Short mmCIF file of N, CA, C and O in Angstrom, two decimals:
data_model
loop_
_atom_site.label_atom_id
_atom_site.label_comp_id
_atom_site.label_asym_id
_atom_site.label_seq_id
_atom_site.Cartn_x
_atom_site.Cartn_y
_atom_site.Cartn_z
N UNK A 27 -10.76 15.89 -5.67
CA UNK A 27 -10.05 15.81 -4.42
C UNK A 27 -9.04 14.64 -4.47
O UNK A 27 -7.86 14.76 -4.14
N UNK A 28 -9.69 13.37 -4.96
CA UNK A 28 -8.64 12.79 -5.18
C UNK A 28 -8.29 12.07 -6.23
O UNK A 28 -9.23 11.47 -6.77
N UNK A 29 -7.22 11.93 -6.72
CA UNK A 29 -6.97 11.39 -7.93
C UNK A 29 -7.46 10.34 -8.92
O UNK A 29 -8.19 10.36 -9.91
N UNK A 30 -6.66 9.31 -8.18
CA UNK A 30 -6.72 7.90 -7.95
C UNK A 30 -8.17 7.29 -7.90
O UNK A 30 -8.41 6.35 -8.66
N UNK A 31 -9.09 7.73 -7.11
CA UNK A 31 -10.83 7.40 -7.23
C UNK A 31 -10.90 6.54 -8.77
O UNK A 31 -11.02 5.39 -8.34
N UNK A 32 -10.91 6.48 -9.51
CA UNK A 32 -11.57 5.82 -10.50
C UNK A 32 -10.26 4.68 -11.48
O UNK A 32 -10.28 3.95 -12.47
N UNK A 33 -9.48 5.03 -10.68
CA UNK A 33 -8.27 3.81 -11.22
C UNK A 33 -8.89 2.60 -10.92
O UNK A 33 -9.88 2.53 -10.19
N UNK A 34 -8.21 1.43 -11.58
CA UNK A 34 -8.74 0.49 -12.10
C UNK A 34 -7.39 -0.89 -11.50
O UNK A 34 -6.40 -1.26 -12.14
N UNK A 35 -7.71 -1.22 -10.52
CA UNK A 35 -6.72 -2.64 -10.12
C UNK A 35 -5.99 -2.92 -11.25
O UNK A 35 -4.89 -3.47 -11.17
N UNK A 36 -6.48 -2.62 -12.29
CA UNK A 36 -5.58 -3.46 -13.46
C UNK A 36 -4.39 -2.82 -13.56
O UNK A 36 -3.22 -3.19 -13.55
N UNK A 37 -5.15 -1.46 -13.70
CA UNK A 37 -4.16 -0.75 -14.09
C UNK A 37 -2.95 -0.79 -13.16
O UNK A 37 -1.83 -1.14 -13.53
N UNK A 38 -3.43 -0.21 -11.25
CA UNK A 38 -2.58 -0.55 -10.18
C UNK A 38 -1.87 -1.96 -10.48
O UNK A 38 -0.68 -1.83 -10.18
N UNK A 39 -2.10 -3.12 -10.91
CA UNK A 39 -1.31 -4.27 -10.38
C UNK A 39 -0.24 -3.94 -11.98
O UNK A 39 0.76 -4.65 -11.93
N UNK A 40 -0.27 -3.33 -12.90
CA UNK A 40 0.53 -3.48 -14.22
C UNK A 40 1.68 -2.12 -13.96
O UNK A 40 2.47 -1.80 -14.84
N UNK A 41 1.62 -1.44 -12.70
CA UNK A 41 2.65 -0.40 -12.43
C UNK A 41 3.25 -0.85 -12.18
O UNK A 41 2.84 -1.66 -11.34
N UNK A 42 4.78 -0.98 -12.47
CA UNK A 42 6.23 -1.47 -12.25
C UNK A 42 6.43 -0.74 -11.35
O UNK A 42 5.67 0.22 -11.33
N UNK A 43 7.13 -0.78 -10.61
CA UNK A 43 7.84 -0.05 -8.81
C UNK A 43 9.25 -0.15 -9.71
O UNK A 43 9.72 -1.16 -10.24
N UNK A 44 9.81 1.30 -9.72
CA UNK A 44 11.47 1.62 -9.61
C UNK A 44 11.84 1.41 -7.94
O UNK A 44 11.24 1.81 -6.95
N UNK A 45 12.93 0.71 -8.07
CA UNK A 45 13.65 0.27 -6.72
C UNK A 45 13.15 -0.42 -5.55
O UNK A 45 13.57 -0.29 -4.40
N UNK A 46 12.30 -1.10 -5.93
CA UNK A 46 11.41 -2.41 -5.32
C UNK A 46 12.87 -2.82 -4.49
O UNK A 46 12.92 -1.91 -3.66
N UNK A 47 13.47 -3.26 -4.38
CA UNK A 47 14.74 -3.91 -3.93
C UNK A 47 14.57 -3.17 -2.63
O UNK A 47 14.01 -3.69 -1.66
N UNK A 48 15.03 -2.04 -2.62
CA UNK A 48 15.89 -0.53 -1.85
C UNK A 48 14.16 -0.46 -0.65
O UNK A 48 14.09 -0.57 0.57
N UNK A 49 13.11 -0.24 -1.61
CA UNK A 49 11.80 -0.33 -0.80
C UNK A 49 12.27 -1.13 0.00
O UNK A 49 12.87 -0.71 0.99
N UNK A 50 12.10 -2.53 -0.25
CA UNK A 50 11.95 -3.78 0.51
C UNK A 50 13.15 -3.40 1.66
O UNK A 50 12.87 -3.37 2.86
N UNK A 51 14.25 -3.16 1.27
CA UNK A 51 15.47 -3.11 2.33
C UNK A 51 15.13 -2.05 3.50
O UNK A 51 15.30 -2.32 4.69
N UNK A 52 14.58 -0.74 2.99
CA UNK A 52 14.30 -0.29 3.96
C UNK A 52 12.96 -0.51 4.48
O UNK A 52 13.48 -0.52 5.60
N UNK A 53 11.69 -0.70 4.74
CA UNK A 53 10.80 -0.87 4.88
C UNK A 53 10.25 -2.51 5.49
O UNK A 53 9.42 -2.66 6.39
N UNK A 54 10.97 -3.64 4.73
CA UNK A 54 11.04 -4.98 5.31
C UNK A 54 9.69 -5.58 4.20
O UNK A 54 9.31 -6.73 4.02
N UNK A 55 9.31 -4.61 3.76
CA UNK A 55 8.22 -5.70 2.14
C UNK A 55 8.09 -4.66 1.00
O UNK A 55 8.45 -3.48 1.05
N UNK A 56 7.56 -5.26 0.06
CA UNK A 56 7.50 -4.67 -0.99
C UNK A 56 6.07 -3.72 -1.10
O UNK A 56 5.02 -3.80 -0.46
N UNK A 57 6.56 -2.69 -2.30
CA UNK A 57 5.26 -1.82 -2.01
C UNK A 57 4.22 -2.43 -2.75
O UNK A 57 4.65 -3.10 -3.70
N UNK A 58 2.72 -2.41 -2.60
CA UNK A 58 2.07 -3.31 -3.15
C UNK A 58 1.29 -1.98 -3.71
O UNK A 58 0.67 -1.42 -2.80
N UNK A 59 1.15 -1.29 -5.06
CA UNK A 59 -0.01 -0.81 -5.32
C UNK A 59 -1.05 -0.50 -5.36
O UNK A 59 -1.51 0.64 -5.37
N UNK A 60 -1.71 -1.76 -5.40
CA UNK A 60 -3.03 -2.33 -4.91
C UNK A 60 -3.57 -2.03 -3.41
O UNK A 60 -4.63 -1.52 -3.06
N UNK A 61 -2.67 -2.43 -2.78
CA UNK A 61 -2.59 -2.29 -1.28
C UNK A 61 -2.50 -0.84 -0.76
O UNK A 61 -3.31 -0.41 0.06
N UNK A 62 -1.62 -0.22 -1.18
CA UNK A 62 -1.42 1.01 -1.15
C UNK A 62 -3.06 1.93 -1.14
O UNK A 62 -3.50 2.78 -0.37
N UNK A 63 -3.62 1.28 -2.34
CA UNK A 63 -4.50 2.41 -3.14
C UNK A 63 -5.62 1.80 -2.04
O UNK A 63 -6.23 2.72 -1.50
N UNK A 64 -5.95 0.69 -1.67
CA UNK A 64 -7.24 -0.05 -1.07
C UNK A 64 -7.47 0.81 0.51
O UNK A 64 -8.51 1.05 1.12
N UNK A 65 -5.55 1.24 0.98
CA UNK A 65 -5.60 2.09 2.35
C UNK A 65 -6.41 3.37 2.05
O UNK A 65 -7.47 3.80 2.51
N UNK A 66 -5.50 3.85 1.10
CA UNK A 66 -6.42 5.20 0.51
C UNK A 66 -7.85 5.45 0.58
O UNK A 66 -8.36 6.40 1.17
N UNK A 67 -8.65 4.26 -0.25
CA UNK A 67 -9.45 4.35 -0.08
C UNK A 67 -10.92 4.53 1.12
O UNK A 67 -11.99 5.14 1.11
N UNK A 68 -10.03 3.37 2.33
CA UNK A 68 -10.53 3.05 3.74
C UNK A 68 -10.61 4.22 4.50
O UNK A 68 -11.61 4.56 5.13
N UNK A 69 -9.53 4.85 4.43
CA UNK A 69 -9.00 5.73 5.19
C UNK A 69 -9.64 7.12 4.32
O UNK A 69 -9.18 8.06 4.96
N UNK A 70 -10.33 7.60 3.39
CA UNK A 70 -10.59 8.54 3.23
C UNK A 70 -12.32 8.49 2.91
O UNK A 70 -13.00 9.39 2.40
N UNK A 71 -12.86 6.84 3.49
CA UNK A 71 -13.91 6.29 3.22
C UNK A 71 -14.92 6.56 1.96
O UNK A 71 -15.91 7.28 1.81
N UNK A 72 -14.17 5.60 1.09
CA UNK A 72 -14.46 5.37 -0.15
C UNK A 72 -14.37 6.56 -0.96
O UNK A 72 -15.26 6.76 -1.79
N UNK A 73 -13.18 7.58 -0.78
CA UNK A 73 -12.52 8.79 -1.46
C UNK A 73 -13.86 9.53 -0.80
O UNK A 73 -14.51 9.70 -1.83
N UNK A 74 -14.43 9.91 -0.04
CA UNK A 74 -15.58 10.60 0.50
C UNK A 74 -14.98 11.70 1.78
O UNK A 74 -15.35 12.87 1.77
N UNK A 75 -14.32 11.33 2.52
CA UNK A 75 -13.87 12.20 3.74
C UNK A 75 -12.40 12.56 3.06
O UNK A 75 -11.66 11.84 2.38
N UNK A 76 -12.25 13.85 3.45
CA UNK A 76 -11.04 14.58 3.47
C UNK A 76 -9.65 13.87 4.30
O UNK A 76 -10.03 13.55 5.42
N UNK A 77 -9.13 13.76 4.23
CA UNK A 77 -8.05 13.20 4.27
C UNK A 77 -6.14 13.70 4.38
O UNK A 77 -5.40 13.16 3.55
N UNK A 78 -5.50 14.73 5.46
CA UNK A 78 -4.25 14.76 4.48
C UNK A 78 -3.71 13.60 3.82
O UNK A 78 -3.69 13.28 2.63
N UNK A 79 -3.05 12.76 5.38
CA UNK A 79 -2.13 12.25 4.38
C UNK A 79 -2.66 10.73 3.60
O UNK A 79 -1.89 9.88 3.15
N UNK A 80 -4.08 10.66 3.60
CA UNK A 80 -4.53 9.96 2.50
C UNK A 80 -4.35 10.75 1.06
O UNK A 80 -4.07 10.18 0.01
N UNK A 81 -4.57 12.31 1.24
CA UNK A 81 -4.37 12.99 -0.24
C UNK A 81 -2.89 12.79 -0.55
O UNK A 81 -2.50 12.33 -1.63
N UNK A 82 -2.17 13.13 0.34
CA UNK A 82 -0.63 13.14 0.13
C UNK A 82 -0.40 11.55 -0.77
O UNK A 82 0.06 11.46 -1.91
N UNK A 83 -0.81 10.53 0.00
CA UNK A 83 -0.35 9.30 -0.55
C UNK A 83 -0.92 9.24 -2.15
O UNK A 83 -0.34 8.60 -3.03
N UNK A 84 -2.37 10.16 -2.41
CA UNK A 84 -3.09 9.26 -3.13
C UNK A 84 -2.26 10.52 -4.50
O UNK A 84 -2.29 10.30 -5.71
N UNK A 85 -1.96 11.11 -4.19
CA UNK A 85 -1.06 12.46 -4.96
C UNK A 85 0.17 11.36 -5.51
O UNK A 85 0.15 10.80 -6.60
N UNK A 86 1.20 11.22 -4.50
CA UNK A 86 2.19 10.09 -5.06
C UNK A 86 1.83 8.91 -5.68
O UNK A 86 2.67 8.43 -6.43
N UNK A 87 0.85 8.37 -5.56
CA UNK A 87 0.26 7.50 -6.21
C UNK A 87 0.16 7.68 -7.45
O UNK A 87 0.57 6.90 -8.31
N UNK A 88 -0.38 8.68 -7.61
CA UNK A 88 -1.30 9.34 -8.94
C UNK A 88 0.02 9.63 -9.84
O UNK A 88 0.03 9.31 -11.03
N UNK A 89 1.39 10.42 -9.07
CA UNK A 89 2.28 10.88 -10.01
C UNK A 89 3.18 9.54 -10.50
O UNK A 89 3.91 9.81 -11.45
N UNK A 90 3.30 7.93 -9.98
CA UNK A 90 3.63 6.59 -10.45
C UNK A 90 3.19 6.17 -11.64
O UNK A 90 3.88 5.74 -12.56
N UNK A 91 1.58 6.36 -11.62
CA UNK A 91 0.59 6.35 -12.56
C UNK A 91 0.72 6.69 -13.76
O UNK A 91 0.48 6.05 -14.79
N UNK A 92 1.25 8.13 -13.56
CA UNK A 92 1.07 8.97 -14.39
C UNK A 92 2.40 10.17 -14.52
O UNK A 92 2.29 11.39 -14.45
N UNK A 93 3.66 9.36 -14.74
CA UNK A 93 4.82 10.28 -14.83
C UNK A 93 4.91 11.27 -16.08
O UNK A 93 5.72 12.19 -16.10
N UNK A 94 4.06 11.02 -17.08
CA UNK A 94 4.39 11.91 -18.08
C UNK A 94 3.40 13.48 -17.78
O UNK A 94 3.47 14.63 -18.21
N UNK A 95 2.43 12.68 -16.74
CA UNK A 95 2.34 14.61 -16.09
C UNK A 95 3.02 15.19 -15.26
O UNK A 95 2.72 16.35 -14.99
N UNK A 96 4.26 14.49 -14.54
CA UNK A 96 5.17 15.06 -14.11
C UNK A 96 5.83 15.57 -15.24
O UNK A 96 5.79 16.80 -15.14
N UNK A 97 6.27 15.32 -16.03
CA UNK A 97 7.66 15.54 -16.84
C UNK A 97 6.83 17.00 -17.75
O UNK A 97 7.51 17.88 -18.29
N UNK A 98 5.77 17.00 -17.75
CA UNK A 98 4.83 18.46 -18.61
C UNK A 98 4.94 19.27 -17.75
O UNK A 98 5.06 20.40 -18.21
N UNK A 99 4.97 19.19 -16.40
CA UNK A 99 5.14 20.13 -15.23
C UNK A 99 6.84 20.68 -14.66
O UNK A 99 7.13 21.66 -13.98
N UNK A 100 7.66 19.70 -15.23
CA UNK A 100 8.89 20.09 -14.77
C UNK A 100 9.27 20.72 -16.38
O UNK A 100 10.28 21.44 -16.37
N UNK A 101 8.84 20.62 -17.24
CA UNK A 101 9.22 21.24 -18.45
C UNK A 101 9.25 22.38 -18.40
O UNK A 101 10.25 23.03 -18.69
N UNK A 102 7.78 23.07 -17.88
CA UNK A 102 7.65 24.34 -17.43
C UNK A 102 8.19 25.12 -16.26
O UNK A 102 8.63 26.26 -16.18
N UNK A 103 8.08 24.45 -15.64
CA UNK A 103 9.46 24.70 -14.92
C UNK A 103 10.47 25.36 -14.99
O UNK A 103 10.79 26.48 -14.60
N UNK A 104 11.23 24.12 -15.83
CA UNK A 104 12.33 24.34 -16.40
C UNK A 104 12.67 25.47 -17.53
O UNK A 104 13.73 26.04 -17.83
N UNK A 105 11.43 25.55 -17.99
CA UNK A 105 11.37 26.81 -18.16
C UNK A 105 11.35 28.31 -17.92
O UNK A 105 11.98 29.29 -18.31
N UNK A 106 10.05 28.00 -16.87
CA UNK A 106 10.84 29.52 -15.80
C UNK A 106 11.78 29.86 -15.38
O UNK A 106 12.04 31.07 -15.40
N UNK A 107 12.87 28.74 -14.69
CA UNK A 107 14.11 28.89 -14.53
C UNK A 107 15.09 29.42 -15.39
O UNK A 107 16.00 30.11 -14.94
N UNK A 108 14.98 29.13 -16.65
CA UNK A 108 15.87 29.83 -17.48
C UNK A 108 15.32 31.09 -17.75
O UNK A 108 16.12 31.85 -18.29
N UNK A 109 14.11 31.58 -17.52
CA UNK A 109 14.11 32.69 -17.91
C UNK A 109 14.43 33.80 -16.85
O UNK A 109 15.06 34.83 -17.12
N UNK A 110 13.94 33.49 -15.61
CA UNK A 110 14.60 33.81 -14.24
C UNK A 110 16.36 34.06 -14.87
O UNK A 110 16.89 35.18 -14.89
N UNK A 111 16.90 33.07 -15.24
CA UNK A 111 18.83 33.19 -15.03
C UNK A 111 18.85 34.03 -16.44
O UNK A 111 19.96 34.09 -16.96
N UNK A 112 17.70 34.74 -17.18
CA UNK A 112 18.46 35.58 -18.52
C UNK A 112 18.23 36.63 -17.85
O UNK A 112 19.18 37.41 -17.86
N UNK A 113 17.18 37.02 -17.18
CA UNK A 113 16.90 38.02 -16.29
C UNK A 113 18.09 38.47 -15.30
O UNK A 113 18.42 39.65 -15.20
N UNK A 114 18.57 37.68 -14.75
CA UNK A 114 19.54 38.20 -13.64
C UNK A 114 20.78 38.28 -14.50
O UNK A 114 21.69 38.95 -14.02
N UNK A 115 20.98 37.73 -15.67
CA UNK A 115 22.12 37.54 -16.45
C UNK A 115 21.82 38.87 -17.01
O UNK A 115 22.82 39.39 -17.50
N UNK A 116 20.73 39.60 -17.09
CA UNK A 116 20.73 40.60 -18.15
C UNK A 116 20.92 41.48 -16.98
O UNK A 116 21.85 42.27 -17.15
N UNK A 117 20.26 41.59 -15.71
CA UNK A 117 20.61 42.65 -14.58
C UNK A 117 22.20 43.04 -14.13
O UNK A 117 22.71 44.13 -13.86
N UNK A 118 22.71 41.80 -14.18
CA UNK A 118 24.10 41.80 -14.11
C UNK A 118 25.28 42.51 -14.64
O UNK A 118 26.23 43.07 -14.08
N UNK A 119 24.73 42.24 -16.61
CA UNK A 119 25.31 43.76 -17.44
C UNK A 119 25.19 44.70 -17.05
O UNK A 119 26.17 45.35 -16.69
N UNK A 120 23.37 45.39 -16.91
CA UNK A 120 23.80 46.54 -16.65
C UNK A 120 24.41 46.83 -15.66
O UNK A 120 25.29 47.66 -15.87
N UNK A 121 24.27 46.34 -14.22
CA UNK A 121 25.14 46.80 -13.49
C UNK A 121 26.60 46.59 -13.65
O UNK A 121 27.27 47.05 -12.73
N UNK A 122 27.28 45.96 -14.66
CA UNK A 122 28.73 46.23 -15.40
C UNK A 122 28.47 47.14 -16.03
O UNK A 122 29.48 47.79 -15.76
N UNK A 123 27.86 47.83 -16.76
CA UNK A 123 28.11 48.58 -17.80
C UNK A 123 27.73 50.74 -16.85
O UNK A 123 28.26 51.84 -17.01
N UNK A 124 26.55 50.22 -15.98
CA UNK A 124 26.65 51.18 -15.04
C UNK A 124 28.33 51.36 -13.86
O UNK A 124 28.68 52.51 -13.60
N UNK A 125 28.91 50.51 -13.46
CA UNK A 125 30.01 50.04 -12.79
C UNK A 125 31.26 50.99 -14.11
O UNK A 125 32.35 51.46 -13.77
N UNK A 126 30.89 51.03 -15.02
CA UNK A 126 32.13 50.95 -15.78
C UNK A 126 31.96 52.45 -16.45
O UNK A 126 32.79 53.09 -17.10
N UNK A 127 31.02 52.71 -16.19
CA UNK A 127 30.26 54.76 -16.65
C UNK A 127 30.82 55.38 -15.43
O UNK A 127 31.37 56.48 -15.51
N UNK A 128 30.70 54.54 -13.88
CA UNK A 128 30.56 55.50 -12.72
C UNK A 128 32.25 55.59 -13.10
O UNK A 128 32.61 56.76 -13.28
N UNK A 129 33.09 54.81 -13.21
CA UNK A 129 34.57 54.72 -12.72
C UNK A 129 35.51 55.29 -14.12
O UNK A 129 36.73 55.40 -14.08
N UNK A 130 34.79 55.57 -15.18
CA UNK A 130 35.63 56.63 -16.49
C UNK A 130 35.54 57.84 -16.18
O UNK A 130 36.03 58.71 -16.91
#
């Protein structure tokens, strides 16, 4: 249920924050990891109660953590997508090549 459960402070305090700056500007402090993950925890009492947007947070959390399982997930992806655009690229001929039978 939730990710994050067995992460390790160490690990939370050694995550670098992209755009710590931009956080701080909009928000008025910096995001604290640690802090972050300790709400999670309170709030879904000790990863035990269901939770949305404790899952939601502890989900973004988890994908900071752990971007190279994002990037295995958008691969595939990115994969379906191209196969989706050979598909419509291939539907497309025939309907040129049907287009071009009806009008000889």
């Amino acid at each position: 249920m939730y990710k994050t459960k067995n992460t390790t402070k160490e690990a939370l305090k050694a995550l670098k924050i992209k755009n710590q700056d931009e956080i701080e500007d909009l928000t008025g402090s910096k995001l604290d990891p640690v802090k972050a993950w300790e709400v999670i925890k309170s709030t879904s009492e000790d990863f035990n109660k269901s939770d949305v947007k404790a899952q939601e947070a502890d989900a973004l959390l988890y994908k900071m953590l752990h971007p190279e399982m994002q990037k295995k997930k958008d691969n595939k992806g990115d994969t379906e997508i191209i196969r989706l655009q050979e598909k419509e690229r291939a539907r497309a001929l025939e309907l040129l090549e049907l287009e071009l039978l009806i009008a000889a």
